[in-house]
mmCIF file of C-alpha atoms and ligand atoms in Angstrom:
data_model
loop_
_atom_site.group_PDB
_atom_site.id
_atom_site.type_symbol
_atom_site.label_atom_id
_atom_site.label_comp_id
_atom_site.label_asym_id
_atom_site.label_seq_id
_atom_site.Cartn_x
_atom_site.Cartn_y
_atom_site.Cartn_z
ATOM 1 C CA MET A 1 17.226 15.833 -19.033
ATOM 2 C CA THR A 2 18.825 14.450 -22.202
ATOM 3 C CA GLU A 3 16.437 13.491 -25.039
ATOM 4 C CA HIS A 4 16.810 9.910 -26.262
ATOM 5 C CA ALA A 5 15.938 8.398 -29.636
ATOM 6 C CA ASP A 6 13.772 5.828 -27.866
ATOM 7 C CA PRO A 7 10.876 7.410 -25.879
ATOM 8 C CA LEU A 8 11.424 4.685 -23.288
ATOM 9 C CA GLY A 9 14.990 5.979 -22.874
ATOM 10 C CA SER A 10 13.600 9.450 -22.223
ATOM 11 C CA SER A 11 11.240 8.017 -19.672
ATOM 12 C CA PHE A 12 14.184 6.363 -17.836
ATOM 13 C CA ALA A 13 16.103 9.672 -17.897
ATOM 14 C CA ARG A 14 13.061 11.604 -16.650
ATOM 15 C CA PHE A 15 12.501 9.066 -13.881
ATOM 16 C CA ALA A 16 16.164 9.391 -12.868
ATOM 17 C CA ASP A 17 15.686 13.165 -12.528
ATOM 18 C CA GLU A 18 12.539 12.714 -10.449
ATOM 19 C CA ILE A 19 13.845 10.166 -7.965
ATOM 20 C CA GLY A 20 17.628 10.650 -8.015
ATOM 21 C CA ARG A 21 17.797 12.649 -4.796
ATOM 22 C CA ALA A 22 15.603 10.317 -2.716
ATOM 23 C CA ALA A 23 16.766 7.073 -4.349
ATOM 24 C CA PRO A 24 20.337 7.544 -5.571
ATOM 25 C CA THR A 25 20.868 3.892 -6.568
ATOM 26 C CA TYR A 26 17.853 3.794 -8.880
ATOM 27 C CA GLY A 27 18.609 7.345 -10.051
ATOM 28 C CA ALA A 28 22.090 6.293 -11.181
ATOM 29 C CA ILE A 29 20.824 3.082 -12.799
ATOM 30 C CA CYS A 30 18.014 4.781 -14.738
ATOM 31 C CA ARG A 31 20.323 7.540 -15.978
ATOM 32 C CA GLY A 32 22.930 4.959 -16.940
ATOM 33 C CA VAL A 33 20.670 2.626 -18.925
ATOM 34 C CA ALA A 34 18.545 5.284 -20.673
ATOM 35 C CA ALA A 35 20.713 4.937 -23.792
ATOM 36 C CA VAL A 36 21.372 1.188 -23.592
ATOM 37 C CA PRO A 37 19.062 -0.503 -26.142
ATOM 38 C CA GLU A 38 19.737 -4.051 -24.870
ATOM 39 C CA VAL A 39 18.388 -3.115 -21.445
ATOM 40 C CA LEU A 40 15.403 -1.133 -22.752
ATOM 41 C CA ALA A 41 14.538 -4.066 -25.046
ATOM 42 C CA LEU A 42 13.611 -6.138 -21.996
ATOM 43 C CA LEU A 43 10.388 -4.104 -21.898
ATOM 44 C CA ASP A 44 9.601 -4.783 -25.590
ATOM 45 C CA GLY A 45 6.010 -5.826 -26.178
ATOM 46 C CA ILE A 46 4.831 -4.658 -22.754
ATOM 47 C CA PRO A 47 1.776 -2.423 -23.096
ATOM 48 C CA THR A 48 1.544 0.964 -21.421
ATOM 49 C CA PRO A 49 1.062 1.828 -18.603
ATOM 50 C CA GLN A 50 3.232 -1.100 -17.409
ATOM 51 C CA ARG A 51 6.036 -0.316 -19.910
ATOM 52 C CA ARG A 52 7.838 1.776 -17.301
ATOM 53 C CA PRO A 53 11.213 1.861 -15.534
ATOM 54 C CA VAL A 54 9.715 0.618 -12.255
ATOM 55 C CA LEU A 55 8.680 -2.697 -13.803
ATOM 56 C CA LEU A 56 12.176 -3.453 -15.063
ATOM 57 C CA LEU A 57 13.724 -2.300 -11.785
ATOM 58 C CA ALA A 58 11.368 -4.531 -9.796
ATOM 59 C CA ALA A 59 12.097 -7.533 -12.020
ATOM 60 C CA VAL A 60 15.847 -7.106 -11.498
ATOM 61 C CA HIS A 61 15.422 -6.579 -7.741
ATOM 62 C CA HIS A 62 13.208 -9.684 -7.581
ATOM 63 C CA ARG A 63 15.837 -11.861 -9.261
ATOM 64 C CA LEU A 64 18.610 -10.339 -7.213
ATOM 65 C CA LEU A 65 16.821 -11.078 -3.919
ATOM 66 C CA GLU A 66 16.981 -14.712 -5.028
ATOM 67 C CA LEU A 67 20.651 -14.446 -6.059
ATOM 68 C CA PRO A 68 22.205 -12.293 -3.332
ATOM 69 C CA ASP A 69 25.732 -13.404 -4.219
ATOM 70 C CA GLU A 70 25.634 -11.676 -7.617
ATOM 71 C CA SER A 71 28.029 -8.726 -7.699
ATOM 72 C CA LEU A 72 25.200 -6.252 -8.499
ATOM 73 C CA ALA A 73 23.763 -7.025 -5.038
ATOM 74 C CA ARG A 74 26.517 -5.012 -3.336
ATOM 75 C CA HIS A 75 24.804 -1.847 -4.630
ATOM 76 C CA TYR A 76 21.417 -2.835 -3.174
ATOM 77 C CA ARG A 77 21.162 -1.872 0.488
ATOM 78 C CA THR A 78 18.141 -4.183 0.858
ATOM 79 C CA ILE A 79 20.535 -7.083 0.224
ATOM 80 C CA THR A 80 23.881 -5.661 1.339
ATOM 81 C CA PRO A 81 22.930 -3.351 4.223
ATOM 82 C CA GLU A 82 26.337 -1.716 4.477
ATOM 83 C CA GLY A 83 25.856 -0.779 0.784
ATOM 84 C CA GLU A 84 28.572 0.061 -1.666
ATOM 85 C CA HIS A 85 28.242 3.453 -3.282
ATOM 86 C CA GLY A 86 30.257 2.925 -6.454
ATOM 87 C CA ASP A 87 28.693 3.052 -9.915
ATOM 88 C CA PRO A 88 26.051 0.284 -10.185
ATOM 89 C CA VAL A 89 25.477 0.746 -13.940
ATOM 90 C CA PRO A 90 28.054 -1.654 -15.485
ATOM 91 C CA GLU A 91 26.971 -4.465 -13.164
ATOM 92 C CA PHE A 92 23.297 -3.701 -13.806
ATOM 93 C CA ILE A 93 23.801 -3.933 -17.575
ATOM 94 C CA ALA A 94 25.771 -7.178 -17.224
ATOM 95 C CA PHE A 95 23.106 -8.641 -14.911
ATOM 96 C CA CYS A 96 20.349 -7.790 -17.414
ATOM 97 C CA ALA A 97 22.291 -9.505 -20.212
ATOM 98 C CA GLU A 98 22.990 -12.619 -18.180
ATOM 99 C CA HIS A 99 19.423 -13.015 -16.845
ATOM 100 C CA ALA A 100 17.525 -11.649 -19.860
ATOM 101 C CA ASP A 101 15.208 -14.665 -20.280
ATOM 102 C CA ALA A 102 14.201 -14.810 -16.633
ATOM 103 C CA LEU A 103 13.691 -11.040 -16.511
ATOM 104 C CA ARG A 104 11.552 -11.057 -19.674
ATOM 105 C CA SER A 105 9.388 -13.784 -18.200
ATOM 106 C CA THR A 106 8.848 -11.854 -14.936
ATOM 107 C CA ILE A 107 8.158 -8.624 -16.811
ATOM 108 C CA ALA A 108 5.592 -10.331 -19.048
ATOM 109 C CA ARG A 109 3.477 -11.734 -16.206
ATOM 110 C CA ARG A 110 3.846 -9.226 -13.394
ATOM 111 C CA SER A 111 2.768 -5.680 -12.709
ATOM 112 C CA THR A 112 4.225 -3.559 -9.949
ATOM 113 C CA GLN A 113 2.361 -3.753 -6.670
ATOM 114 C CA THR A 114 2.743 -2.405 -3.161
ATOM 115 C CA ASN A 115 1.315 -2.951 0.298
ATOM 116 C CA ASP A 116 2.539 -0.455 2.876
ATOM 117 C CA VAL A 117 1.959 -1.723 6.385
ATOM 118 C CA GLY A 118 2.545 1.776 7.844
ATOM 119 C CA ARG A 119 -1.002 2.717 6.815
ATOM 120 C CA ALA A 120 -2.318 0.407 9.549
ATOM 121 C CA ALA A 121 -1.111 3.050 12.043
ATOM 122 C CA LEU A 122 -3.615 5.495 10.500
ATOM 123 C CA ILE A 123 -6.503 3.069 10.209
ATOM 124 C CA TYR A 124 -6.177 1.691 13.755
ATOM 125 C CA PRO A 125 -7.229 4.851 15.664
ATOM 126 C CA THR A 126 -9.889 5.621 13.056
ATOM 127 C CA LEU A 127 -11.680 2.361 13.916
ATOM 128 C CA LEU A 128 -11.872 3.064 17.629
ATOM 129 C CA PRO A 129 -15.100 5.143 17.650
ATOM 130 C CA VAL A 130 -16.841 2.287 15.817
ATOM 131 C CA VAL A 131 -15.411 -0.268 18.253
ATOM 132 C CA ALA A 132 -16.684 1.840 21.165
ATOM 133 C CA ARG A 133 -20.268 2.013 19.920
ATOM 134 C CA THR A 134 -20.882 -1.563 18.769
ATOM 135 C CA GLU A 135 -21.196 -4.658 20.885
ATOM 136 C CA LYS A 136 -20.329 -6.806 17.885
ATOM 137 C CA PRO A 137 -16.832 -7.813 16.887
ATOM 138 C CA ILE A 138 -15.416 -5.873 13.960
ATOM 139 C CA GLY A 139 -15.354 -7.343 10.457
ATOM 140 C CA LEU A 140 -12.447 -5.925 8.465
ATOM 141 C CA VAL A 141 -13.260 -5.682 4.738
ATOM 142 C CA ASP A 142 -10.150 -4.475 2.942
ATOM 143 C CA ILE A 143 -10.759 -3.496 -0.684
ATOM 144 C CA GLY A 144 -7.499 -3.400 -2.662
ATOM 145 C CA THR A 145 -5.945 -5.607 -0.021
ATOM 146 C CA SER A 146 -2.755 -6.630 -1.888
ATOM 147 C CA ALA A 147 -1.048 -8.970 0.636
ATOM 148 C CA GLY A 148 -3.766 -8.322 3.214
ATOM 149 C CA LEU A 149 -1.586 -6.441 5.690
ATOM 150 C CA ASN A 150 -4.385 -4.092 6.823
ATOM 151 C CA LEU A 151 -6.330 -7.200 7.845
ATOM 152 C CA HIS A 152 -3.859 -7.743 10.704
ATOM 153 C CA LEU A 153 -3.925 -4.207 12.056
ATOM 154 C CA ASP A 154 -4.862 -5.427 15.539
ATOM 155 C CA ARG A 155 -1.722 -7.574 15.669
ATOM 156 C CA PHE A 156 1.066 -5.081 15.011
ATOM 157 C CA ALA A 157 2.905 -3.105 17.689
ATOM 158 C CA TYR A 158 2.410 0.673 17.563
ATOM 159 C CA HIS A 159 4.232 3.684 18.911
ATOM 160 C CA TYR A 160 2.271 6.944 18.697
ATOM 161 C CA HIS A 161 3.928 10.108 19.917
ATOM 162 C CA ASP A 162 2.918 13.753 19.842
ATOM 163 C CA GLU A 163 4.614 17.124 19.713
ATOM 164 C CA ASP A 164 4.166 17.665 23.480
ATOM 165 C CA GLY A 165 6.185 14.568 24.330
ATOM 166 C CA GLY A 166 3.134 12.377 24.983
ATOM 167 C CA GLU A 167 3.230 8.827 23.741
ATOM 168 C CA VAL A 168 1.178 5.656 23.569
ATOM 169 C CA ARG A 169 2.766 2.279 22.988
ATOM 170 C CA LEU A 170 0.569 -0.646 22.009
ATOM 171 C CA PRO A 171 2.331 -3.970 22.331
ATOM 172 C CA GLY A 172 2.102 -6.482 19.500
ATOM 173 C CA HIS A 173 4.007 -8.325 16.809
ATOM 174 C CA ALA A 174 6.746 -6.838 14.662
ATOM 175 C CA PRO A 175 6.919 -4.543 12.882
ATOM 176 C CA GLU A 176 6.397 -1.751 15.393
ATOM 177 C CA LEU A 177 4.718 1.057 13.478
ATOM 178 C CA ASP A 178 5.768 4.535 14.481
ATOM 179 C CA CYS A 179 3.415 7.484 13.967
ATOM 180 C CA LEU A 180 3.737 11.154 14.928
ATOM 181 C CA VAL A 181 0.416 12.683 15.996
ATOM 182 C CA ARG A 182 -0.184 16.365 15.267
ATOM 183 C CA GLY A 183 -3.141 18.527 16.269
ATOM 184 C CA THR A 184 -4.127 16.425 19.288
ATOM 185 C CA SER A 185 -2.422 14.240 21.873
ATOM 186 C CA ALA A 186 -1.447 10.654 21.142
ATOM 187 C CA ARG A 187 -3.526 9.658 24.150
ATOM 188 C CA ALA A 188 -6.656 11.394 22.840
ATOM 189 C CA LEU A 189 -6.235 9.829 19.405
ATOM 190 C CA LEU A 190 -5.976 6.332 20.897
ATOM 191 C CA ASP A 191 -8.815 6.772 23.359
ATOM 192 C CA GLY A 192 -11.230 3.846 23.391
ATOM 193 C CA PRO A 193 -11.404 0.072 23.706
ATOM 194 C CA SER A 194 -9.157 -2.088 21.543
ATOM 195 C CA PRO A 195 -10.795 -3.731 18.536
ATOM 196 C CA ARG A 196 -11.973 -7.327 18.730
ATOM 197 C CA ILE A 197 -11.846 -8.670 15.188
ATOM 198 C CA GLY A 198 -14.463 -11.265 14.258
ATOM 199 C CA HIS A 199 -13.792 -11.645 10.540
ATOM 200 C CA ARG A 200 -11.188 -10.569 7.985
ATOM 201 C CA VAL A 201 -11.822 -10.445 4.266
ATOM 202 C CA GLY A 202 -9.836 -8.797 1.493
ATOM 203 C CA VAL A 203 -10.621 -8.142 -2.173
ATOM 204 C CA ASP A 204 -8.079 -7.577 -4.915
ATOM 205 C CA PRO A 205 -7.848 -8.417 -8.636
ATOM 206 C CA THR A 206 -4.252 -9.544 -8.045
ATOM 207 C CA PRO A 207 -3.928 -10.524 -4.388
ATOM 208 C CA ILE A 208 -0.491 -11.431 -3.073
ATOM 209 C CA ASP A 209 -0.287 -14.556 -0.917
ATOM 210 C CA PRO A 210 2.159 -13.679 1.890
ATOM 211 C CA SER A 211 2.737 -17.378 2.612
ATOM 212 C CA ASP A 212 4.070 -17.922 -0.919
ATOM 213 C CA PRO A 213 7.780 -16.962 -0.849
ATOM 214 C CA GLU A 214 7.827 -16.082 -4.547
ATOM 215 C CA GLU A 215 4.841 -13.748 -4.186
ATOM 216 C CA ALA A 216 6.238 -12.162 -1.036
ATOM 217 C CA ARG A 217 9.528 -11.603 -2.833
ATOM 218 C CA TRP A 218 7.734 -9.777 -5.643
ATOM 219 C CA LEU A 219 6.145 -7.364 -3.166
ATOM 220 C CA LEU A 220 9.556 -6.727 -1.558
ATOM 221 C CA ALA A 221 11.121 -6.288 -4.990
ATOM 222 C CA CYS A 222 8.673 -3.519 -5.868
ATOM 223 C CA LEU A 223 10.203 -1.401 -3.097
ATOM 224 C CA TRP A 224 13.391 0.461 -3.850
ATOM 225 C CA PRO A 225 16.803 -0.623 -2.562
ATOM 226 C CA ASP A 226 17.333 2.789 -0.946
ATOM 227 C CA GLN A 227 14.142 2.306 1.116
ATOM 228 C CA VAL A 228 15.716 -0.054 3.634
ATOM 229 C CA GLU A 229 13.368 0.822 6.460
ATOM 230 C CA ARG A 230 10.233 0.195 4.355
ATOM 231 C CA VAL A 231 11.648 -3.122 3.219
ATOM 232 C CA ASP A 232 12.427 -4.198 6.798
ATOM 233 C CA ARG A 233 8.895 -3.302 7.923
ATOM 234 C CA LEU A 234 7.380 -5.149 4.982
ATOM 235 C CA ARG A 235 9.493 -8.254 5.604
ATOM 236 C CA ALA A 236 8.316 -8.425 9.227
ATOM 237 C CA ALA A 237 4.674 -7.779 8.263
ATOM 238 C CA LEU A 238 4.741 -10.487 5.591
ATOM 239 C CA ILE A 239 6.000 -13.033 8.132
ATOM 240 C CA LEU A 240 3.103 -12.149 10.430
ATOM 241 C CA ALA A 241 0.567 -12.233 7.568
ATOM 242 C CA ALA A 242 1.896 -15.632 6.466
ATOM 243 C CA ASP A 243 1.543 -17.006 10.015
ATOM 244 C CA TYR A 244 -2.125 -15.911 10.145
ATOM 245 C CA ARG A 245 -2.965 -16.494 6.484
ATOM 246 C CA HIS A 246 -5.527 -19.183 7.466
ATOM 247 C CA GLU A 247 -7.613 -16.574 9.342
ATOM 248 C CA VAL A 248 -8.109 -14.385 6.288
ATOM 249 C CA GLU A 249 -10.561 -14.796 3.405
ATOM 250 C CA ILE A 250 -9.411 -13.394 0.082
ATOM 251 C CA LEU A 251 -11.784 -12.742 -2.823
ATOM 252 C CA THR A 252 -10.053 -12.312 -6.165
ATOM 253 C CA GLY A 253 -11.684 -9.656 -8.326
ATOM 254 C CA SER A 254 -12.542 -6.005 -8.486
ATOM 255 C CA GLY A 255 -13.839 -4.192 -5.439
ATOM 256 C CA VAL A 256 -16.652 -2.815 -7.582
ATOM 257 C CA ASP A 257 -17.934 -6.337 -8.211
ATOM 258 C CA ARG A 258 -17.150 -8.041 -4.921
ATOM 259 C CA ALA A 259 -17.459 -5.454 -2.115
ATOM 260 C CA SER A 260 -21.109 -6.346 -1.378
ATOM 261 C CA GLU A 261 -20.294 -10.038 -1.188
ATOM 262 C CA ALA A 262 -17.403 -9.284 1.177
ATOM 263 C CA VAL A 263 -19.632 -7.139 3.425
ATOM 264 C CA ARG A 264 -22.327 -9.839 3.447
ATOM 265 C CA ARG A 265 -19.785 -12.521 4.401
ATOM 266 C CA SER A 266 -18.655 -10.306 7.223
ATOM 267 C CA ARG A 267 -22.216 -9.716 8.446
ATOM 268 C CA ALA A 268 -22.955 -13.442 8.254
ATOM 269 C CA THR A 269 -20.353 -14.020 10.988
ATOM 270 C CA GLY A 270 -22.153 -11.600 13.312
ATOM 271 C CA SER A 271 -19.488 -8.895 12.842
ATOM 272 C CA CYS A 272 -19.983 -5.196 12.252
ATOM 273 C CA PRO A 273 -18.176 -4.576 8.935
ATOM 274 C CA ILE A 274 -15.723 -1.754 8.428
ATOM 275 C CA VAL A 275 -14.732 -1.321 4.786
ATOM 276 C CA LEU A 276 -11.162 -0.116 4.287
ATOM 277 C CA ASN A 277 -9.616 1.555 1.257
ATOM 278 C CA THR A 278 -6.015 2.684 1.456
ATOM 279 C CA TRP A 279 -4.621 4.022 -1.785
ATOM 280 C CA SER A 280 -6.679 1.600 -3.849
ATOM 281 C CA LEU A 281 -9.598 3.672 -5.170
ATOM 282 C CA THR A 282 -7.219 5.644 -7.338
ATOM 283 C CA TYR A 283 -6.948 2.462 -9.468
ATOM 284 C CA PHE A 284 -10.705 2.372 -10.171
ATOM 285 C CA HIS A 285 -12.153 4.103 -13.248
ATOM 286 C CA PRO A 286 -14.160 7.225 -12.325
ATOM 287 C CA GLU A 287 -17.472 5.524 -13.111
ATOM 288 C CA GLU A 288 -16.425 2.517 -10.983
ATOM 289 C CA ARG A 289 -15.752 4.826 -8.040
ATOM 290 C CA ALA A 290 -19.216 6.358 -8.413
ATOM 291 C CA THR A 291 -20.824 2.884 -8.550
ATOM 292 C CA TYR A 292 -18.799 1.781 -5.521
ATOM 293 C CA VAL A 293 -19.857 4.805 -3.435
ATOM 294 C CA ASN A 294 -23.543 4.127 -4.281
ATOM 295 C CA GLU A 295 -23.117 0.460 -3.395
ATOM 296 C CA LEU A 296 -21.654 1.289 0.026
ATOM 297 C CA ASP A 297 -24.547 3.693 0.645
ATOM 298 C CA ARG A 298 -26.973 0.895 -0.167
ATOM 299 C CA LEU A 299 -25.146 -1.540 2.137
ATOM 300 C CA GLY A 300 -25.131 1.082 4.901
ATOM 301 C CA GLU A 301 -28.894 1.570 4.563
ATOM 302 C CA GLU A 302 -29.354 -2.218 4.949
ATOM 303 C CA ASP A 303 -27.507 -2.424 8.270
ATOM 304 C CA ASP A 304 -24.783 -0.731 10.345
ATOM 305 C CA LEU A 305 -21.531 -0.208 8.469
ATOM 306 C CA ALA A 306 -18.445 1.990 8.526
ATOM 307 C CA TRP A 307 -16.108 2.924 5.703
ATOM 308 C CA VAL A 308 -12.576 4.205 6.347
ATOM 309 C CA TYR A 309 -10.618 5.555 3.415
ATOM 310 C CA LEU A 310 -7.174 7.034 2.933
ATOM 311 C CA GLU A 311 -6.929 8.440 -0.574
ATOM 312 C CA ALA A 312 -5.914 11.583 -2.441
ATOM 313 C CA PRO A 313 -8.986 13.717 -3.254
ATOM 314 C CA ASN A 314 -7.564 14.989 -6.567
ATOM 315 C CA GLU A 315 -7.268 11.393 -7.808
ATOM 316 C CA THR A 316 -10.620 10.230 -6.474
ATOM 317 C CA PRO A 317 -13.039 13.190 -6.803
ATOM 318 C CA GLU A 318 -16.096 10.890 -6.927
ATOM 319 C CA LEU A 319 -15.678 9.995 -3.236
ATOM 320 C CA PRO A 320 -17.582 11.899 -0.552
ATOM 321 C CA TRP A 321 -14.979 14.470 0.530
ATOM 322 C CA GLY A 322 -17.307 16.803 2.481
ATOM 323 C CA GLU A 323 -15.526 20.095 3.109
ATOM 324 C CA VAL A 324 -12.156 18.765 1.921
ATOM 325 C CA ASP A 325 -10.745 20.512 -1.159
ATOM 326 C CA ARG A 326 -10.991 17.979 -4.012
ATOM 327 C CA ASN A 327 -7.911 19.474 -5.668
ATOM 328 C CA ILE A 328 -5.436 18.459 -2.989
ATOM 329 C CA SER A 329 -3.002 15.653 -3.658
ATOM 330 C CA LEU A 330 -2.356 14.795 0.019
ATOM 331 C CA SER A 331 -3.555 11.586 1.673
ATOM 332 C CA VAL A 332 -6.800 12.387 3.467
ATOM 333 C CA LEU A 333 -8.268 10.037 6.052
ATOM 334 C CA ARG A 334 -12.065 9.919 6.401
ATOM 335 C CA ARG A 335 -14.718 7.720 7.941
ATOM 336 C CA ILE A 336 -18.372 7.342 6.976
ATOM 337 C CA ASP A 337 -20.668 5.737 9.512
ATOM 338 C CA TRP A 338 -24.071 4.254 8.899
ATOM 339 C CA GLN A 339 -25.625 3.591 12.278
ATOM 340 C CA SER A 340 -29.292 2.709 12.802
ATOM 341 C CA GLY A 341 -30.126 4.256 9.441
ATOM 342 C CA ARG A 342 -28.216 7.498 10.143
ATOM 343 C CA ARG A 343 -25.249 8.427 7.946
ATOM 344 C CA THR A 344 -22.440 10.666 9.257
ATOM 345 C CA GLU A 345 -19.146 11.766 7.704
ATOM 346 C CA THR A 346 -15.927 12.484 9.624
ATOM 347 C CA THR A 347 -12.695 13.907 8.253
ATOM 348 C CA VAL A 348 -10.121 12.382 10.583
ATOM 349 C CA GLY A 349 -7.101 14.226 9.216
ATOM 350 C CA ILE A 350 -4.349 14.548 6.690
ATOM 351 C CA ALA A 351 -1.654 11.910 6.833
ATOM 352 C CA HIS A 352 1.661 10.805 5.479
ATOM 353 C CA PRO A 353 0.900 8.337 2.647
ATOM 354 C CA HIS A 354 2.821 5.583 4.449
ATOM 355 C CA GLY A 355 1.566 6.427 7.930
ATOM 356 C CA ARG A 356 4.579 8.250 9.384
ATOM 357 C CA TRP A 357 2.379 11.049 10.748
ATOM 358 C CA ILE A 358 -1.213 12.092 11.065
ATOM 359 C CA ASP A 359 -2.398 15.673 11.437
ATOM 360 C CA VAL A 360 -5.885 15.960 12.878
ATOM 361 C CA THR A 361 -5.844 19.776 13.069
ATOM 362 C CA ASP A 362 -9.183 21.249 11.968
ATOM 363 C CA ARG A 363 -8.814 23.082 8.681
HETATM 364 C C1 LIG B 1 -1.164 0.965 -4.103
HETATM 365 S S1 LIG B 1 -1.780 -0.636 -3.768
HETATM 366 C C2 LIG B 1 -2.368 -0.377 -2.106
HETATM 367 C C3 LIG B 1 -2.473 -1.655 -1.360
HETATM 368 C C4 LIG B 1 -2.920 -1.512 0.093
HETATM 369 N N1 LIG B 1 -4.303 -1.080 0.182
HETATM 370 C C5 LIG B 1 -2.014 -0.573 0.848
HETATM 371 O O1 LIG B 1 -2.489 0.448 1.350
HETATM 372 O O2 LIG B 1 -0.829 -0.826 0.948
HETATM 373 C C6 LIG B 1 -3.284 -0.688 -4.708
HETATM 374 C C7 LIG B 1 -3.992 -2.028 -4.650
HETATM 375 O O3 LIG B 1 -5.265 -1.884 -5.268
HETATM 376 C C8 LIG B 1 -5.514 -3.039 -6.019
HETATM 377 N N2 LIG B 1 -6.561 -2.763 -7.020
HETATM 378 C C9 LIG B 1 -6.418 -2.240 -8.261
HETATM 379 N N3 LIG B 1 -7.613 -2.198 -8.876
HETATM 380 C C10 LIG B 1 -8.535 -2.694 -7.998
HETATM 381 C C11 LIG B 1 -9.934 -2.936 -8.048
HETATM 382 N N4 LIG B 1 -10.643 -2.636 -9.125
HETATM 383 N N5 LIG B 1 -10.527 -3.473 -6.974
HETATM 384 C C12 LIG B 1 -9.826 -3.772 -5.859
HETATM 385 N N6 LIG B 1 -8.491 -3.568 -5.760
HETATM 386 C C13 LIG B 1 -7.854 -3.040 -6.809
HETATM 387 C C14 LIG B 1 -4.151 -3.372 -6.607
HETATM 388 O O4 LIG B 1 -4.095 -4.714 -7.081
HETATM 389 C C15 LIG B 1 -3.249 -3.115 -5.405
HETATM 390 O O5 LIG B 1 -3.122 -4.266 -4.610
#
């Protein structure tokens, strides 16, 4: 990596090294603008940790999704699927100069955000034992809900397949979520009655409204132009979430402050709540995670409850990880059940962070 006079330049160059192989378009852009002060200046005044390449890249992508006829768009496969693999840097610099005011305004009021619908393929089978044992409908309580995509997990189509050639297809709306099952058969993983959802509530300090085109565009823009498949899945999921937006309650605020209220709202509808966390607890402060875990324990002692979480143990050591090594950085899927005053913990497996596979092999 080349050192740059501006530390932000070095951070662009470092980012280019990290992602260049997986995301060649962004790799080339970040390398190319690392020594271009006019481009770096667009992040002036932005406090860390947001003063990062990804925020500028998302702001440009966001504007470009609105202006697909701009010549820079031919380098973005999310806009021009057949993609052009020439050097995107001169057009990127020119685009930044031409749209500097709009980009500065987006950068000043936004932070990067994601919502990966693929995680629903991991959560869905993890709910089934709870569905099987309760006569109540399920209340989904998604903490760190972003655009609320997990709240529609009963509506997507799924294709689970295993290493022995077994498969289970669950019909539903697009996108169809594809998940490889390791360590058991797809059929065994999906054993049980389908969930009947009685209530859906999400909590997030900065929720995204999927029915607002500008908001939806921001979520799409935070994905990378080389990640065409993720963008296609997200587009389809946002359309579905917009269509059913009226069925979802969203509480704006921190999960630490509003999880109990969300669980109570769920219980008030006669549903059995299942709290979901997918890659959101890493954003809590350590002491907030500890408070949150205690709060869920208290709610579970009050009445039946389940908690499904997909997080990296090394980033969230305050969570109950049981036998799981707290130093690992993989996505681990667990469920805690409180049933008739009894608390049990289950490690479901290790999974791809975006739900491409799940490995339920005992370790
Ligand atoms: C990486 S995204 C994951 C979103 C979604 N759960 C998923 O799996 O795609 C993290 C989410 O956590 C939210 N978040 C950050 N701090 C939070 C807090 N204190 N309480 C609840 N959500 C929070 C962010 O706004 C963001 O939407």
